[in-house]
Coordinates of C-alpha atoms in Angstrom, one line a residue:
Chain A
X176 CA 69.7 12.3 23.0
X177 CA 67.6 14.6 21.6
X178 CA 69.0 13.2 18.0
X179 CA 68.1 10.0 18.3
X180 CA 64.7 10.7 19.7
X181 CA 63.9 12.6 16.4
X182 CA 65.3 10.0 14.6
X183 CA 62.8 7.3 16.3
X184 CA 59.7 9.6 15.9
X185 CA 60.3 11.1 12.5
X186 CA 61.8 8.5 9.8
X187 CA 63.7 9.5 6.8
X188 CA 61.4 11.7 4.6
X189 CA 62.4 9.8 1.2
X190 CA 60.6 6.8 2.8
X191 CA 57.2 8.5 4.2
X192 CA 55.6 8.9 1.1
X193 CA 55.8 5.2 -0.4
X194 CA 54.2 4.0 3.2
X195 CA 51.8 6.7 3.0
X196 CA 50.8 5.9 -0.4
X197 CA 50.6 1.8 0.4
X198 CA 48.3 2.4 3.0
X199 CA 46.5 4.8 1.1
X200 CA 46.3 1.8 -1.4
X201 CA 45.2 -0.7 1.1
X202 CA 42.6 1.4 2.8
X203 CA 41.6 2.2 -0.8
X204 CA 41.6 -1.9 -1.8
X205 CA 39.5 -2.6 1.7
X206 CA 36.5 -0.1 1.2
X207 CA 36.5 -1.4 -2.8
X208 CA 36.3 -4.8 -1.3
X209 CA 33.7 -4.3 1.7
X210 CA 31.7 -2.0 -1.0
X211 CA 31.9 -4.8 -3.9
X212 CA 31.0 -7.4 -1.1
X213 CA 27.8 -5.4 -0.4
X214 CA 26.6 -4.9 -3.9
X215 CA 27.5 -8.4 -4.5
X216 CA 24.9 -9.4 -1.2
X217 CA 22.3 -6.7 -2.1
X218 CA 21.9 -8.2 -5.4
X219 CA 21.4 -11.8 -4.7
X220 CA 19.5 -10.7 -2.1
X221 CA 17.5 -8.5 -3.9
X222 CA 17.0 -11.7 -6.5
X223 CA 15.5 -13.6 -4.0
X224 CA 13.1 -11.0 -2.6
X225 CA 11.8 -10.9 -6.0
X226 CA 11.5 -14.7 -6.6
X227 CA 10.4 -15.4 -3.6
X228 CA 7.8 -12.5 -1.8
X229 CA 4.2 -13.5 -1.9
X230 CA 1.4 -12.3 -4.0
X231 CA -1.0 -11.3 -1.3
X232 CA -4.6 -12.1 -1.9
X233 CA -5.7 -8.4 -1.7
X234 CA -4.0 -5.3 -1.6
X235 CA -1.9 -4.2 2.1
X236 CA -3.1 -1.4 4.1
X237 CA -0.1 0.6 2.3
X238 CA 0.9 -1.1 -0.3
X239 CA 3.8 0.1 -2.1
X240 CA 4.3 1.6 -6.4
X241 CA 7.0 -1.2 -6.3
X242 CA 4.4 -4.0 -5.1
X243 CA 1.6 -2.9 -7.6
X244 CA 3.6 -3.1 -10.8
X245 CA 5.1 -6.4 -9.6
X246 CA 1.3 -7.6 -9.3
X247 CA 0.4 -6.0 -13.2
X248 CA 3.4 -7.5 -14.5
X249 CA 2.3 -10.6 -12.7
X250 CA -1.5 -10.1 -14.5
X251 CA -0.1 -9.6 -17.6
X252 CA 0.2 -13.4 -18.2
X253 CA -3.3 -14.1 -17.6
X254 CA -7.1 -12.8 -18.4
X255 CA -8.2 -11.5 -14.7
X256 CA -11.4 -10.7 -13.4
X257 CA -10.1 -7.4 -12.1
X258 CA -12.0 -6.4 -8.8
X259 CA -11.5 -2.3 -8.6
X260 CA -12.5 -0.2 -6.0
X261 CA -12.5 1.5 -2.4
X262 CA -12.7 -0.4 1.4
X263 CA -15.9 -1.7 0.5
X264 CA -14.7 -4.6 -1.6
X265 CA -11.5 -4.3 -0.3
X266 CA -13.2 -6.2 2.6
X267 CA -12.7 -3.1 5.4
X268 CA -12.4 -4.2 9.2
X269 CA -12.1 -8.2 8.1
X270 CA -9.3 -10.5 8.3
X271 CA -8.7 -11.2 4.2
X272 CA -10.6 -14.9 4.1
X273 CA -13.8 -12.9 4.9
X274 CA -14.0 -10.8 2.4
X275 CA -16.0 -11.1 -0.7
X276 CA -13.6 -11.1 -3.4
X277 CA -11.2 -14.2 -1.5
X278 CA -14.4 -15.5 -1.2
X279 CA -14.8 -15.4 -4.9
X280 CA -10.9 -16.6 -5.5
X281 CA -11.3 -19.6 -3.3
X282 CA -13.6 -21.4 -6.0
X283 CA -11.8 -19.1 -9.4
X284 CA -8.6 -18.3 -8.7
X285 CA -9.1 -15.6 -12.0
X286 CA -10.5 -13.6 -9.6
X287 CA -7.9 -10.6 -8.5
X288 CA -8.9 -7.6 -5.9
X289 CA -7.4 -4.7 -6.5
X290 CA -9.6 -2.5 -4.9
X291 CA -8.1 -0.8 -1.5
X292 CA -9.3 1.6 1.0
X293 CA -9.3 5.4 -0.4
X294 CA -10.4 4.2 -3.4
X295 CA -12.5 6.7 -6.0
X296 CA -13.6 6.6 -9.5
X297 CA -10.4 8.9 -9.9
X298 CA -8.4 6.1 -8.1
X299 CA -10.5 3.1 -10.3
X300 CA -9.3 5.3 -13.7
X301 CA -5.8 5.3 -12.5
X302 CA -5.7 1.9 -11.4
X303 CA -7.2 0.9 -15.3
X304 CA -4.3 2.7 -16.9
X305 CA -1.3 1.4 -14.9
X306 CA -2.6 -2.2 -15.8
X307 CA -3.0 -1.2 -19.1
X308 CA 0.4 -0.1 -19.1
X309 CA 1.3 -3.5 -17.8
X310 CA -0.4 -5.3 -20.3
X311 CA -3.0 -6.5 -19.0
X312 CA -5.6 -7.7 -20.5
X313 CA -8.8 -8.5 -18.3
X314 CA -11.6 -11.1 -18.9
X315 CA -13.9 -8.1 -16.8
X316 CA -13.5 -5.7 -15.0
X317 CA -16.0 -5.4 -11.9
X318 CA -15.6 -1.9 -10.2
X319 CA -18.0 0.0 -7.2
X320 CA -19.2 3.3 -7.5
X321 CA -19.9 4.7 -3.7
X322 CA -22.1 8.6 -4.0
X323 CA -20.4 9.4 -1.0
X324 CA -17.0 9.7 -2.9
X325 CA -19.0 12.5 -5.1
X326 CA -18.4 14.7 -2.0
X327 CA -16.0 17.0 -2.3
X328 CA -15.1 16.5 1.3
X329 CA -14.5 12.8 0.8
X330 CA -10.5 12.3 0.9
X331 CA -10.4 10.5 -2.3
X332 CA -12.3 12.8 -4.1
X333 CA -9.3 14.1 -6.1
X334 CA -6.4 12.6 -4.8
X335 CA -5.5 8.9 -5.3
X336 CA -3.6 6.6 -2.9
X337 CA 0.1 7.7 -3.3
X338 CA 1.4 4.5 -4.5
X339 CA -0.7 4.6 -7.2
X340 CA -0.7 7.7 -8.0
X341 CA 3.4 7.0 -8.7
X342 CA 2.4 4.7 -11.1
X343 CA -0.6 6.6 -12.9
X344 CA 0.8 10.0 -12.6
X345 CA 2.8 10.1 -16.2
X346 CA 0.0 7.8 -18.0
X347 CA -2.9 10.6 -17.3
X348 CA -3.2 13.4 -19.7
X349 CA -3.3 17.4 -18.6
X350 CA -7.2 17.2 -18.0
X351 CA -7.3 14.3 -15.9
X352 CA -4.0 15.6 -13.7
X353 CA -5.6 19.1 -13.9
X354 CA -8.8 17.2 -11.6
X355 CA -6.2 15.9 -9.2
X356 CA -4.4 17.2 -5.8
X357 CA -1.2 15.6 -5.8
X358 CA -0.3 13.9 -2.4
X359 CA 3.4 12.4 -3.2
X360 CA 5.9 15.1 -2.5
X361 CA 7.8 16.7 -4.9
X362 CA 11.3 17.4 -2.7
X363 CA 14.6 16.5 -3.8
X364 CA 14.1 14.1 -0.5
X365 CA 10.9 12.6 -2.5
X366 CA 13.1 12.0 -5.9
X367 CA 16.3 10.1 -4.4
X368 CA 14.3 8.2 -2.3
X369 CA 12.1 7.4 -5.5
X370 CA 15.9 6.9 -7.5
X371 CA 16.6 4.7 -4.6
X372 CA 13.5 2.7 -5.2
X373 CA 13.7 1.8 -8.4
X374 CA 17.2 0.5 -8.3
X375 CA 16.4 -1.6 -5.3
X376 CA 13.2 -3.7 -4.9
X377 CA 13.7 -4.8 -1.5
X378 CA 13.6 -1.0 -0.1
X379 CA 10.9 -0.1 -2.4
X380 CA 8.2 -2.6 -1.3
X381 CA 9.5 -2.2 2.5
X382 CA 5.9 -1.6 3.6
X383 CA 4.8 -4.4 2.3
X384 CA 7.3 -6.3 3.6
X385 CA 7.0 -5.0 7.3
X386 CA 2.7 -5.8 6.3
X387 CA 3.7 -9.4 5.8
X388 CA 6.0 -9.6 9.0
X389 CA 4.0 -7.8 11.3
X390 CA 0.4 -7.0 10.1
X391 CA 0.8 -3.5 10.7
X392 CA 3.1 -0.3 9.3
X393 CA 5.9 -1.4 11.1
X394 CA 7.0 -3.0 14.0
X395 CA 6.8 -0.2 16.8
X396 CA 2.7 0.0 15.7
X397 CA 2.3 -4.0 15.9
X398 CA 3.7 -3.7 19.3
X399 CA 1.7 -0.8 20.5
X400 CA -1.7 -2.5 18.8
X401 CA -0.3 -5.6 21.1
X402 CA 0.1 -3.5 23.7
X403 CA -3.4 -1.7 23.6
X404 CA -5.1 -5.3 23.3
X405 CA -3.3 -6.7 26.2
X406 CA -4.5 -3.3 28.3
X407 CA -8.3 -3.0 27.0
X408 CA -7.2 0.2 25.0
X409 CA -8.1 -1.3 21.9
X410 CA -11.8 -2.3 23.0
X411 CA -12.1 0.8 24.8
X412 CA -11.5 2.7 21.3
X413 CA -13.8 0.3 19.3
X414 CA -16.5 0.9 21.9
X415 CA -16.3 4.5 21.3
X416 CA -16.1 4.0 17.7
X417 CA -19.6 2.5 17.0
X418 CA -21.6 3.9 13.4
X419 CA -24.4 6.1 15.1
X420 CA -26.7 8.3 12.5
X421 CA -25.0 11.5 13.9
X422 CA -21.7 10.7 12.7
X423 CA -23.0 10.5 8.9
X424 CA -24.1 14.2 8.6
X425 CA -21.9 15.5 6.0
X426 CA -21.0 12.2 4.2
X427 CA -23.4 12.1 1.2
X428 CA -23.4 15.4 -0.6
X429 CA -26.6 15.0 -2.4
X430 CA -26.4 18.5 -4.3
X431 CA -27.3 17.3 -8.4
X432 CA -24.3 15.7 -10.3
X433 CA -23.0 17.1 -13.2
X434 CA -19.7 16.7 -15.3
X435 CA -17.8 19.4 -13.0
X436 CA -17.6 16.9 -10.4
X437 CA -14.5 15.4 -10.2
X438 CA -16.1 12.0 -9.4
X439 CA -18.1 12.0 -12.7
X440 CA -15.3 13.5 -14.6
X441 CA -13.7 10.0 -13.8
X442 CA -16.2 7.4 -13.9
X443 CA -17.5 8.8 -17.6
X444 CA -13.1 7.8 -18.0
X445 CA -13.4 4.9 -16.6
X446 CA -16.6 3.8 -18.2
X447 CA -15.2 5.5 -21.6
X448 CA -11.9 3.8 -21.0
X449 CA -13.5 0.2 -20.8
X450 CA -15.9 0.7 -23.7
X451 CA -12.6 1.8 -26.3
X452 CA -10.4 -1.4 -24.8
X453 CA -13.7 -3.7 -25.3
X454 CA -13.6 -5.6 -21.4
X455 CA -17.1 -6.2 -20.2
X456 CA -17.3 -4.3 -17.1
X457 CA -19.6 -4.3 -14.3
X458 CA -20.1 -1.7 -11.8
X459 CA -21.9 -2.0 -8.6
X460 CA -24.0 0.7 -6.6
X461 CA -22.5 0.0 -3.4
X462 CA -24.5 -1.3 -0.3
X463 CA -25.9 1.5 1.3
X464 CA -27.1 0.9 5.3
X465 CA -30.3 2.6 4.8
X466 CA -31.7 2.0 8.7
X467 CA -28.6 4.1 9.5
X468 CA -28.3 6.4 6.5
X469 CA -32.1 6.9 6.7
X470 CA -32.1 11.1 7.6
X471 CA -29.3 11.2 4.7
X472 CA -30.4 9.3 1.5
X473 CA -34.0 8.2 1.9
X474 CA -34.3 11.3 -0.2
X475 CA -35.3 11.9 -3.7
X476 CA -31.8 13.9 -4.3
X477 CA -30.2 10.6 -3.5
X478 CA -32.0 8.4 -6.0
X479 CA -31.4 11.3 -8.4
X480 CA -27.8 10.3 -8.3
X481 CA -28.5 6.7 -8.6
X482 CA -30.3 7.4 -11.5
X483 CA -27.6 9.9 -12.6
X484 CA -24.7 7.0 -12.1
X485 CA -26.7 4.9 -13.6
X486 CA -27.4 6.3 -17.0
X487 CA -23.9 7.4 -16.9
X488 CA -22.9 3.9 -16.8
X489 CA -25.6 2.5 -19.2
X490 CA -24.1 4.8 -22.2
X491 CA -20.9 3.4 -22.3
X492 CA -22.5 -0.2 -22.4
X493 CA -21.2 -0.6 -18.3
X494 CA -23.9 -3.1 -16.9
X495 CA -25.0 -2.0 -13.4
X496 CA -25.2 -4.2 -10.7
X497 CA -27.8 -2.2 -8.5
X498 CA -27.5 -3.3 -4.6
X499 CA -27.9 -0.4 -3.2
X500 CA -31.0 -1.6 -1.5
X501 CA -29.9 -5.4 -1.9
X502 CA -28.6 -5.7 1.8
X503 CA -30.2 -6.3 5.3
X504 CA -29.1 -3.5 8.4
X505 CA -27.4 -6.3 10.1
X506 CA -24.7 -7.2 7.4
X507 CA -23.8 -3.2 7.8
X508 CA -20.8 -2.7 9.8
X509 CA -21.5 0.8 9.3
X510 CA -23.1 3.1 6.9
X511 CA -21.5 0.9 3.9
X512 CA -18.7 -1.6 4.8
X513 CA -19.8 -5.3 5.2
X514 CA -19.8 -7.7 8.2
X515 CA -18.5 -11.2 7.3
X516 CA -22.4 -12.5 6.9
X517 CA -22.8 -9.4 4.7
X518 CA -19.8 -10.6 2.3
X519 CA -20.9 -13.5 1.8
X520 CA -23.8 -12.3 0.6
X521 CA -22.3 -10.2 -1.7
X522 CA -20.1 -13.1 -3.2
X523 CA -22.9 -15.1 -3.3
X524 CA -24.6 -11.5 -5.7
X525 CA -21.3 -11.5 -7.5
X526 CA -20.7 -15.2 -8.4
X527 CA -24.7 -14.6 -9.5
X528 CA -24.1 -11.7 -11.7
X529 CA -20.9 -11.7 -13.2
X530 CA -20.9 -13.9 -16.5
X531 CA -17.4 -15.4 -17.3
Chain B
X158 CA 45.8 -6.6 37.0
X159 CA 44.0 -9.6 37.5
X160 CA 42.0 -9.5 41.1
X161 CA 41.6 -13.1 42.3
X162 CA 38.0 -14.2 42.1
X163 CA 36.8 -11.6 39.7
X164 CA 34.6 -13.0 37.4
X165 CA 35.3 -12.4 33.6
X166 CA 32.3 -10.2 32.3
X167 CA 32.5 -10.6 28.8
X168 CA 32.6 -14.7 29.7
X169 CA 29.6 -14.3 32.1
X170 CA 27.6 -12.2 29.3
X171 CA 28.7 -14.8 26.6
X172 CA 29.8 -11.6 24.9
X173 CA 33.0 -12.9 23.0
X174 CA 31.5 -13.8 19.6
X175 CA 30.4 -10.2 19.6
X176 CA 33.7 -9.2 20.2
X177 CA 35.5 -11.5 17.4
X178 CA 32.7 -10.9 15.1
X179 CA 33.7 -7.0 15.4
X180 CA 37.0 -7.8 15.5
X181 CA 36.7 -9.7 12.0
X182 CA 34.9 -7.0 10.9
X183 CA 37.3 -4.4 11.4
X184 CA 40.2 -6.3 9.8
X185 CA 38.1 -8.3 6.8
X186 CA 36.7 -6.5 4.3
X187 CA 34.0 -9.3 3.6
X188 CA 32.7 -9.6 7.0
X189 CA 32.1 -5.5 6.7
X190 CA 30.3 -5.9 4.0
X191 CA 28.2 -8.5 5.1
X192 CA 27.5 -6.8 8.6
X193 CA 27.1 -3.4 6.7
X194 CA 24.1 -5.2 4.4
X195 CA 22.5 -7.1 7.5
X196 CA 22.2 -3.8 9.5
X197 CA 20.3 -1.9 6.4
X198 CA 17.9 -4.4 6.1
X199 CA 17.6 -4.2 10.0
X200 CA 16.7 -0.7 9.5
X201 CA 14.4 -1.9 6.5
X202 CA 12.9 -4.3 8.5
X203 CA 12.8 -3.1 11.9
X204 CA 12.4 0.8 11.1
X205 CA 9.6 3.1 11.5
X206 CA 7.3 3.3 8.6
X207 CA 8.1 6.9 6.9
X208 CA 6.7 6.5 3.5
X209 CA 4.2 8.2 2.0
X210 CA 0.5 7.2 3.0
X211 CA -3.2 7.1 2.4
X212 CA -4.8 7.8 6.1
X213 CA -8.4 6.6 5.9
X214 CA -10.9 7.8 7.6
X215 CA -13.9 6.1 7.8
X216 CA -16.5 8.4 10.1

């Protein structure tokens, strides 16, 4: 008895190893398959993505390394009328039709904004050198230069979006990176998730992607934003939220500028940086709400630095657009962002001012 | 056993397509594949944002 229930549970061992080893082969042939049937989806996939994700007309919230270079390569093929800056032409608080620079696109379609919220004259320099890298060639460059971003305690002051700073971080020499904090982390995490990214376009502009599904950073936010507008949260934070003189104190530091701010240090590249490629450039003294910002810049420290800017500007054969006084309190949504009256305006300034 | 008048859950929750779709998935190497890609781009898609980002702050 005992015999023959060995004999049932352990077979001969001359045949063990060839079953072993054909079902080591066929476990072996089904992961090559499911893996090859992967690749083979990830690619055409991937294909797609690439032929087929829209150009937004200005820059997501978080836009991605992977998106930006698409949009240079993109430029590369034409002569743009490259819009460069922070929030303030980005069109800040505004659904995108509203603000200036779509405004601008509607009736010249050569019109590109690039600008985003952070921006900086360190962020405007970078931005100039990865399309440069790209090939692109603009027809002008129109850029804004905003004194409160001379503050040391504004967050771009020496740090530039992160995407960007991907892109612009091996184009820079040691001075300019020498000016900079860097905000990408440098982990082994950081690096295969960049390796990652540039093997596989689809993962690498993911935020862009979840910006053009759900208008937000991802889908748990767009549901908690719906959320807090169904519940009065949302109003209730707006309310509280409202641009009063109080909380300006600190924004404009109006101490006199000098090349060992960092803000200079990259405007004079910028301006220096336009002058050597030959692109007529225009840069504009942004908007300044001067009912609210009264206590702050109604001061002669402030036009100093106008004046400062200015002549910077003027040397390197920059033309200044000067509307630093050009705008009425009530097309302030705060201290310096626009309302939708306000951008019109200011496409109405630009469309004036800019010759093409 | 089979309790008369029981009612068949997985017919009730419409739940056998799941069950042949795993079922095909666990014995065709294609299928795996396919369900392995469609659940990364789920987690693309669907997943929390975790990428590095500029926080602005306006005042």
């Amino acid at each position: 008895m005992a015999e023959r229930i060995r004999g049932r549970v352990a077979p001969p061992a001359e045949s063990a190893k060839p079953v072993a080893w054909s079902r080591a082969f066929e476990g072996a042939a089904f992961a090559l398959r499911t893996a090859a049937t992967a690749l083979v989806l990830l690619v055409a996939l991937d294909t797609a993505f690439l032929a087929f994700f829209p150009t937004f007309p200005r820059l997501a919230d978080n836009f991605s390394p992977a998106y930006l270079a698409r949009e240079a390569r993109q430029l590369a093929a034409s002569r743009p009328v490259v819009v460069l800056g922070d929030s303030v032409l980005w069109g800040y608080r505004l659904p995108v039709g509203d603000a200036a620079v779509t405004q601008l696109r509607a009736r010249d379609p050569r019109w590109v904004n690039l600008a985003y919220e952070g921006g900086s004259t360190a962020n405007t320099y970078a931005m100039l050198r990865i399309l440069d890298h790209a090939g692109v060639v603009p027809r002008a460059v129109v850029f804004n230069v905003n004194l409160k971003e001379f503050n040391s305690a504004d967050s771009a002051y020496d740090k530039l979006y992160p995407g960007v700073e991907r892109l612009a971080w091996p184009l820079l020499d040691a001075a300019d990176r020498g000016k900079l904090e860097r905000v990408e982390a440098q982990t082994v995490d950081a690096r295969l998730n960049a390796g990652v990214e540039s093997i596989w376009q689809l993962y690498a502009m993911r935020s862009d992607l979840r910006e053009a599904l759900f208008a937000d950073q991802d889908a748990a936010h767009a549901l908690q934003d719906a959320f807090e507008g169904w519940n009065g949260t949302a109003a209730r934070k707006a309310e509280a939220h409202r641009p009063t003189p109080d909380k300006f104190e600190g924004t404009y530091d109006l101490s006199p500028l000098d090349d060992s701010n960092t803000g200079v240090y990259f405007l004079r590249r910028t301006a220096g940086f336009l002058r050597a490629a030959h692109v007529p450039a225009y840069a504009i003294l942004t908007p300044a709400n001067h009912k609210l910002l009264h206590d702050y810049i109604d001061v002669p420290e402030y036009r100093a630095q106008l004046s400062f800017v200015t002549k910077l500007l003027g040397t390197y054969g920059v033309r200044v657009l000067d509307y630093d006084r050009t705008f009425a309190p009530a097309e302030f949504l705060d201290n310096d962002h626009l309302t939708p009256a306000g951008n019109v305006h200011l496409a109405r300034l630009l469309g004036r001012d800019v010759a093409l | 056993m089979v309790v008369p008048g029981a009612v068949d859950v997985r017919t009730v929750l419409r739940l056998d397509p799941i069950y042949r779709l795993a079922g095909s998935a666990l014995t065709s190497p294609y299928v795996l594949g396919a369900v392995l890609v469609a659940l990364a781009l789920g987690a693309i898609v669907f997943g929390p944002s975790s990428e590095s980002r500029f926080i602005y702050t306006d005042f």
